[in-house]
XYZ file of N, CA, C and O in Angstrom:
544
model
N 61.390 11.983 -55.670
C 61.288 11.792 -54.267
C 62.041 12.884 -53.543
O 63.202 13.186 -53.817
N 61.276 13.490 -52.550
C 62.224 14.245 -51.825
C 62.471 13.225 -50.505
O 62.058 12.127 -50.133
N 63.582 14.470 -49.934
C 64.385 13.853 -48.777
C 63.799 14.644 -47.042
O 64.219 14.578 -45.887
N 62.700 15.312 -47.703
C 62.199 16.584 -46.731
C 61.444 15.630 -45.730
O 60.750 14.699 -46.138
N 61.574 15.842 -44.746
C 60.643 14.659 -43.228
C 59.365 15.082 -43.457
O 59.046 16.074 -44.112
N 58.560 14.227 -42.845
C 57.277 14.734 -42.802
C 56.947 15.664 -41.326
O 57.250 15.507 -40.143
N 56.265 16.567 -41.996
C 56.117 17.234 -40.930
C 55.074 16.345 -39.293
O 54.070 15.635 -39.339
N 55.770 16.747 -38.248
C 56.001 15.711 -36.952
C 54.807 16.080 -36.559
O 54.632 17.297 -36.490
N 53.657 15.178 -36.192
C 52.538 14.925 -35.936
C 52.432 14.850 -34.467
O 52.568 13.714 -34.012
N 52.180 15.982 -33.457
C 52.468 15.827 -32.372
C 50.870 15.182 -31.707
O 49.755 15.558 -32.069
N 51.134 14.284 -30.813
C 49.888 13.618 -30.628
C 49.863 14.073 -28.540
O 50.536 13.541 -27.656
N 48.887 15.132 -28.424
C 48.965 15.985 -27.241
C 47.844 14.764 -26.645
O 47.052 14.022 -27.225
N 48.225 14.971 -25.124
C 47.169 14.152 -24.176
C 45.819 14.765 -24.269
O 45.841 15.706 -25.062
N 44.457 14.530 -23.649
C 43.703 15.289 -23.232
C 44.184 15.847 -21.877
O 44.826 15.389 -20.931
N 43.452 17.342 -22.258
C 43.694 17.485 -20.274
C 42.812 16.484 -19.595
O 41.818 15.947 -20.084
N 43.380 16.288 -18.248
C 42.513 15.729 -17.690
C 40.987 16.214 -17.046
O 40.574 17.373 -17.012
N 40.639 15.615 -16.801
C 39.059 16.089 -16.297
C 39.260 16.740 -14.832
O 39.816 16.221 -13.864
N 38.756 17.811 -14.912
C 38.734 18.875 -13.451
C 38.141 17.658 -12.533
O 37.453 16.708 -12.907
N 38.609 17.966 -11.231
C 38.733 16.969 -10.192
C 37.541 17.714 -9.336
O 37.572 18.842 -8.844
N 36.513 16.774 -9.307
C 35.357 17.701 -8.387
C 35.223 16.894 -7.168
O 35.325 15.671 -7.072
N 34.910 17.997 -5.994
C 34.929 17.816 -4.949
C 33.391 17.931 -4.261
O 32.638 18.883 -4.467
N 33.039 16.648 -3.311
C 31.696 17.165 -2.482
C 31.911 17.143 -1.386
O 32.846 16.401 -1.082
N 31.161 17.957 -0.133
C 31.464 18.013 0.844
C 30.026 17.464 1.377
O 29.177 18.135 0.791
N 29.523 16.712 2.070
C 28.355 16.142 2.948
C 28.745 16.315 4.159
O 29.900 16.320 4.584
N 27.784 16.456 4.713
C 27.456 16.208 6.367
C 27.162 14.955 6.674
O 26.507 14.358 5.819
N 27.393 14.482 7.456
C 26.299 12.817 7.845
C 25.422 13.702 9.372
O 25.924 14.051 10.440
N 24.362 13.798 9.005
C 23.522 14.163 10.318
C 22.721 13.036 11.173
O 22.477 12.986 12.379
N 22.405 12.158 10.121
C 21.524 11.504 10.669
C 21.531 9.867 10.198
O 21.166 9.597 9.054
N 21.919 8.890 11.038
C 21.759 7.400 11.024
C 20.692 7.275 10.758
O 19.954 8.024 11.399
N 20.052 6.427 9.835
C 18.935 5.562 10.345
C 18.821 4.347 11.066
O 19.403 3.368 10.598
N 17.964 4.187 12.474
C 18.211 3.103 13.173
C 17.964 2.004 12.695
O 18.846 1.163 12.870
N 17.002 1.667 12.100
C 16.682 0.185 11.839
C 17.516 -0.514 10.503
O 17.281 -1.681 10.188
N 18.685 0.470 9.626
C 19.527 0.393 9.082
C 21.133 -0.119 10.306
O 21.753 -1.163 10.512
N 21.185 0.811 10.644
C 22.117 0.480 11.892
C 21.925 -0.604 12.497
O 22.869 -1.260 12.938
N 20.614 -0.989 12.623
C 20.206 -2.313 13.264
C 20.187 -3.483 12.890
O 20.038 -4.351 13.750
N 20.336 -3.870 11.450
C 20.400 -4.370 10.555
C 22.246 -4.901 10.152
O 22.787 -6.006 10.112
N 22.643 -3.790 9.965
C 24.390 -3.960 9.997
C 24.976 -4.554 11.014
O 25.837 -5.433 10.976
N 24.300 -3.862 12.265
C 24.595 -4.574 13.426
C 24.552 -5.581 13.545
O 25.524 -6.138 14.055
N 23.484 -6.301 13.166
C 22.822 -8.029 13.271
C 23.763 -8.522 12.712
O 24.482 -9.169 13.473
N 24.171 -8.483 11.362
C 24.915 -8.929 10.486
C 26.524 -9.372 10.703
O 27.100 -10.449 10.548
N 26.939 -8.164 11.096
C 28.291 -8.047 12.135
C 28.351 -8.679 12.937
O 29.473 -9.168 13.072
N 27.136 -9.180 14.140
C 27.229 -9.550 15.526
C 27.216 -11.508 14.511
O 28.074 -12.275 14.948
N 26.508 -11.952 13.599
C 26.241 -13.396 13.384
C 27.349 -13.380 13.222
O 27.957 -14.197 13.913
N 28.059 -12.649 12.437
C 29.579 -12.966 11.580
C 30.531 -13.301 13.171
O 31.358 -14.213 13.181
N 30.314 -12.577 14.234
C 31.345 -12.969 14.880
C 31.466 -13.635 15.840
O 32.418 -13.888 16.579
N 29.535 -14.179 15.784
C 29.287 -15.307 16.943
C 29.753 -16.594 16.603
O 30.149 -17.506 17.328
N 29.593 -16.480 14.863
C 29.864 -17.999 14.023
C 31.374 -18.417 14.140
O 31.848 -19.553 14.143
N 32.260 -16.708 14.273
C 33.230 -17.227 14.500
C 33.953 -17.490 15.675
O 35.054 -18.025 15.806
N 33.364 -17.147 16.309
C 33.323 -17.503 18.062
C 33.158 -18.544 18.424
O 33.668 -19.043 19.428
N 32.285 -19.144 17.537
C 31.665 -20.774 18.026
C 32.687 -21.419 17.169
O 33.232 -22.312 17.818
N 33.216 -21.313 15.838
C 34.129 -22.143 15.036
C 35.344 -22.089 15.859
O 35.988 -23.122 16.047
N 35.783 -20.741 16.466
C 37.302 -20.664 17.165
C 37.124 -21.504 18.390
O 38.248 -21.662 18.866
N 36.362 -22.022 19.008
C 35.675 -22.367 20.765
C 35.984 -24.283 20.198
O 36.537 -25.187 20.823
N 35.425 -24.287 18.973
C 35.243 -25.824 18.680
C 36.493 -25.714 17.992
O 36.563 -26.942 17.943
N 37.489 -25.371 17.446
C 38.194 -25.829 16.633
C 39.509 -25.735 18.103
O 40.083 -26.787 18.384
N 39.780 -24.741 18.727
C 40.686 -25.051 19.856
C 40.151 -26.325 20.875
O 40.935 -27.252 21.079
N 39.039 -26.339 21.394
C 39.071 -27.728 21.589
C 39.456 -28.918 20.965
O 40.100 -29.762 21.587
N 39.172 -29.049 19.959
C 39.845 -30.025 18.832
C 41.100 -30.135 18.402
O 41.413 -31.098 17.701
N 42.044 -29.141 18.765
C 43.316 -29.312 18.962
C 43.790 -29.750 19.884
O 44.716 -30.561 19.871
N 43.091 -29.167 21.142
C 43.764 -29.425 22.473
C 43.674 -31.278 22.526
O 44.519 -32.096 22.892
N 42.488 -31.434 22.075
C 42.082 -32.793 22.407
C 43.147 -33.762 21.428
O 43.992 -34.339 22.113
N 43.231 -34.004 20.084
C 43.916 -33.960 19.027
C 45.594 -34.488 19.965
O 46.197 -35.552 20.104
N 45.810 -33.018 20.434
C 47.448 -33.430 20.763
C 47.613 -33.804 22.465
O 48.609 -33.617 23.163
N 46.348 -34.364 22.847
C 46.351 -34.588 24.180
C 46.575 -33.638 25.583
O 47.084 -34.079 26.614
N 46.265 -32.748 25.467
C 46.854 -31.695 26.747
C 45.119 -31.528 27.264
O 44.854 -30.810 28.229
N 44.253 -32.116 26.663
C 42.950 -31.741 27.786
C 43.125 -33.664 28.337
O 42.628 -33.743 29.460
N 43.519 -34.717 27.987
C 44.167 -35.116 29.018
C 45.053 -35.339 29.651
O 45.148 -36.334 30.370
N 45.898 -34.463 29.524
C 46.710 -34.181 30.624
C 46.216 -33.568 31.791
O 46.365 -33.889 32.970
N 45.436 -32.378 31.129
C 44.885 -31.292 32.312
C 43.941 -32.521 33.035
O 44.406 -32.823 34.134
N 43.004 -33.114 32.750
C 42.118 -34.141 33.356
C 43.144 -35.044 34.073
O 42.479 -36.012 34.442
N 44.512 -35.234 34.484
C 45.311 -36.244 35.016
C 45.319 -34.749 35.951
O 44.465 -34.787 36.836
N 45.946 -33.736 35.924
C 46.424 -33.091 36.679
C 45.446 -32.687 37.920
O 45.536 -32.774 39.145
N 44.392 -32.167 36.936
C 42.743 -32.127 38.018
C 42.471 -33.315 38.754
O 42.458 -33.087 39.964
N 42.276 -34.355 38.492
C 42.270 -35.223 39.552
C 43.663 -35.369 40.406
O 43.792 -35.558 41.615
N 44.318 -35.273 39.741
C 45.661 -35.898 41.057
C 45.590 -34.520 42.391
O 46.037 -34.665 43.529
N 45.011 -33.423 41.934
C 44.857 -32.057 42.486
C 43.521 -32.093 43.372
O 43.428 -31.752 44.551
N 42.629 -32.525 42.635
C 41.334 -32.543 43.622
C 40.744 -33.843 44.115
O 39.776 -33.998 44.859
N 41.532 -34.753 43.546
C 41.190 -36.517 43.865
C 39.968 -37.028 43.178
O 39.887 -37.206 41.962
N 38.899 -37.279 44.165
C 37.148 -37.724 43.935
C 35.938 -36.573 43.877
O 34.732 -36.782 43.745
N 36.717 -35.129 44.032
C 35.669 -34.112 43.958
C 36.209 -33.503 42.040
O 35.995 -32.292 41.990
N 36.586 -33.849 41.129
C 37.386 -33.277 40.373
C 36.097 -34.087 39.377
O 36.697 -34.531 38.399
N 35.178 -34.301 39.303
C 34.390 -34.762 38.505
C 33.467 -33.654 38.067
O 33.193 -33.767 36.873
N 32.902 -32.623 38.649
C 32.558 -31.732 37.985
C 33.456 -30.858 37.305
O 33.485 -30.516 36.123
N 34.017 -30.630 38.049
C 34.808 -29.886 36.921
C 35.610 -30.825 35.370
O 35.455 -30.345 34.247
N 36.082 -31.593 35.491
C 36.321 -32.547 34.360
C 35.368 -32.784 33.314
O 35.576 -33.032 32.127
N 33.913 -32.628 34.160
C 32.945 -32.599 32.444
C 32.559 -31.621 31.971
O 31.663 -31.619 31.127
N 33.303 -30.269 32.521
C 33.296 -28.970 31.355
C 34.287 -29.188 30.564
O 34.434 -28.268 29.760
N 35.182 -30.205 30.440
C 36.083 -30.831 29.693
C 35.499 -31.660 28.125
O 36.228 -31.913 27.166
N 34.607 -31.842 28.187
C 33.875 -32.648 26.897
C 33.345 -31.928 26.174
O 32.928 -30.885 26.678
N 33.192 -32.080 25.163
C 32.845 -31.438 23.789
C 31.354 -30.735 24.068
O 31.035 -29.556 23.911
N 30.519 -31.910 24.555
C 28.931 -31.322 24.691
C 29.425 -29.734 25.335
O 29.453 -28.724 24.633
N 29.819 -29.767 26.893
C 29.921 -28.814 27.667
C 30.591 -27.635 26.827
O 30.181 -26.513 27.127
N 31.452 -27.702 25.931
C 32.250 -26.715 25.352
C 31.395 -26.387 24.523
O 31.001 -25.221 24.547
N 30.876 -27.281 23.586
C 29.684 -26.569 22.814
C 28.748 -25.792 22.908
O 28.534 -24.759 22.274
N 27.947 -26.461 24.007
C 26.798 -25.490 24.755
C 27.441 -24.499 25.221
O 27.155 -23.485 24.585
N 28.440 -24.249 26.323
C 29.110 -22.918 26.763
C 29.577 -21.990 25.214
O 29.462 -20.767 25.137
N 30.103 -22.867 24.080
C 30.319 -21.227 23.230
C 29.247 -21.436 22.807
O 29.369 -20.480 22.041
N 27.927 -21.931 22.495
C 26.852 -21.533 21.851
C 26.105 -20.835 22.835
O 24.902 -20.930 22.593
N 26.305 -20.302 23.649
C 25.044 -19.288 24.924
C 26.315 -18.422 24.538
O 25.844 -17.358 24.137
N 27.850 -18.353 24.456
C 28.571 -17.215 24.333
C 28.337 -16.532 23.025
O 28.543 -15.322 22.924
N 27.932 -17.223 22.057
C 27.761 -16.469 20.830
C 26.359 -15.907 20.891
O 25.962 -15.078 20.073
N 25.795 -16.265 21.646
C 24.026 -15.872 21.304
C 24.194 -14.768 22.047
O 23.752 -13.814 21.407
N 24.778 -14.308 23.484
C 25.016 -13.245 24.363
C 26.100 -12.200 23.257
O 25.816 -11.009 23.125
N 26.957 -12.626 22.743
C 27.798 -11.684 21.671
C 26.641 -11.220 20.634
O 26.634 -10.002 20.452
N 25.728 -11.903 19.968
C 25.105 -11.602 18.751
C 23.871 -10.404 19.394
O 23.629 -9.339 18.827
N 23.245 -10.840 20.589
C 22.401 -10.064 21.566
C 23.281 -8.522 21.603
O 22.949 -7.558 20.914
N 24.539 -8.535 22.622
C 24.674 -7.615 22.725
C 25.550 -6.498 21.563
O 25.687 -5.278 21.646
N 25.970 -7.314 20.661
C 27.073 -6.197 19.675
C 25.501 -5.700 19.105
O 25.402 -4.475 19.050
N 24.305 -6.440 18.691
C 23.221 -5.485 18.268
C 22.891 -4.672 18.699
O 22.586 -3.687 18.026
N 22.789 -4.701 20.141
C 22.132 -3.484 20.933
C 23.170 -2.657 20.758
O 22.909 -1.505 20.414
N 24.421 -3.011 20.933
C 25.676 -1.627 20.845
C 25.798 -0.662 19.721
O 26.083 0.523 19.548
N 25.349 -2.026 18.830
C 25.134 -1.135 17.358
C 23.939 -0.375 17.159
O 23.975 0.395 16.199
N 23.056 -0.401 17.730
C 21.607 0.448 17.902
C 21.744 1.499 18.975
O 20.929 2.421 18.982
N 22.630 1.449 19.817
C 22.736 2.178 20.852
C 24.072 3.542 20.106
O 24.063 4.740 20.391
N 24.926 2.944 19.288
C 25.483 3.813 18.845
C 25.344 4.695 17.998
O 26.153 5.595 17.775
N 23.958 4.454 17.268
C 23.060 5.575 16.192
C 22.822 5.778 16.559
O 23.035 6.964 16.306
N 21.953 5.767 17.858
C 20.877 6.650 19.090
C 22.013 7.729 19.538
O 21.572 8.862 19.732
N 22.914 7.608 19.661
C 23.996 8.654 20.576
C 24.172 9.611 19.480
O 23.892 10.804 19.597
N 24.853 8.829 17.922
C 25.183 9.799 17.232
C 24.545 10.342 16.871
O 24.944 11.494 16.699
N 23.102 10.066 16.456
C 21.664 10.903 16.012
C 21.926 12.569 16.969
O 22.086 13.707 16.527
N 21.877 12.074 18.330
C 21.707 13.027 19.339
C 22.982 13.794 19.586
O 22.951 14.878 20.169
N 24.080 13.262 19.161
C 25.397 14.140 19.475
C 25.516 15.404 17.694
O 25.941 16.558 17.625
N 25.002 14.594 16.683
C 24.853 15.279 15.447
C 23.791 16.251 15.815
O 23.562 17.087 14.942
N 23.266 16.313 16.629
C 21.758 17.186 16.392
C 22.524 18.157 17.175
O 22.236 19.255 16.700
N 23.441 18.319 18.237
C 23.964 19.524 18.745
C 24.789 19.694 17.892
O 24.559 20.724 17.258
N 25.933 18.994 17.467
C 27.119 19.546 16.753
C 27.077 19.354 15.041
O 28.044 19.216 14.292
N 25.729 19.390 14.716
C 25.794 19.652 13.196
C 26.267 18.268 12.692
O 26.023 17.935 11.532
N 26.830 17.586 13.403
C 27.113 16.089 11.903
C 28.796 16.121 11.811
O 29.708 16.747 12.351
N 28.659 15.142 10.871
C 30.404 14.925 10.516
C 30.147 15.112 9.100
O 29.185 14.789 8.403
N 31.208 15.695 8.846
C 32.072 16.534 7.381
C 32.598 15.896 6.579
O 33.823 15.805 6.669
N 31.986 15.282 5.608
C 32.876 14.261 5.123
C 33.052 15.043 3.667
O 32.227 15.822 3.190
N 34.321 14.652 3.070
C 34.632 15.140 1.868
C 34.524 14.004 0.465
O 34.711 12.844 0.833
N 34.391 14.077 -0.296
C 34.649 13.223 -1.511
C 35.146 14.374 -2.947
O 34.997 15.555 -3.261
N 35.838 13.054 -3.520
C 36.237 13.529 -4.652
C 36.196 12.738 -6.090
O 36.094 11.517 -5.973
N 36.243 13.109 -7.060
C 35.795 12.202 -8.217
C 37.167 12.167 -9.218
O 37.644 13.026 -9.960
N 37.677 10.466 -8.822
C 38.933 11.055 -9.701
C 38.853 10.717 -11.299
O 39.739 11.108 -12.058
């Protein structure tokens, strides 16, 4: 037996892989893509428009302060305080955020269709946006 080491087995990394880079332009939206995202975006935040509209009513009601406000409105307006007191009920709150979400879902679409129409036309003078990527 010898006493000689074994010779030391050096175990090297790979290099790593060259890091490649692309550069794109974005020139051009497509609208009825845009229009589409848009829709999607606008349901997501009508649904939650209408869940936030019904669920704060349901608190307020819950810990009593919409009647309070209904004691305060009448002691304030007496025998004319009846219209206003039944935008106080659930129906009325419902219907009011359900026309607010349908007017949100209406217009964030058009904004979102209206904002590919601009950038289409602002890319067509100034060439597009520059976007970079890289592959790590």
């Amino acid at each position: 037996m010898s006493d000689a080491a074994p010779p030391q087995m050096r175990q090297t990394k790979p290099a790593p892989a060259p890091v490649k880079q692309v550069r794109l332009r974005l020139t051009y939206i497509d609208l009825w893509s845009a229009v589409k995202v848009s829709a999607m975006v606008a349901v997501v935040v009508a649904l939650a428009v209408l869940v936030l509209n019904i669920a704060v009513w349901g608190i307020l009601n819950a810990t009593g302060i919409l009647g309070a406000l209904e004691g305060v409105i009448s002691d304030i307006l007496g025998d004319g305080a009846g219209g206003i007191l039944a935008l106080l009920e659930f129906s009325q709150v419902f219907a009011l955020s359900l026309v607010s979400a349908v007017i949100n879902l209406v217009s964030i679409t058009v904004l979102g269709s209206l904002g590919a129409l601009i950038y289409n036309a602002i890319a067509k003078l100034t060439g597009g946006y520059l976007l970079g990527f890289q592959s790590n």
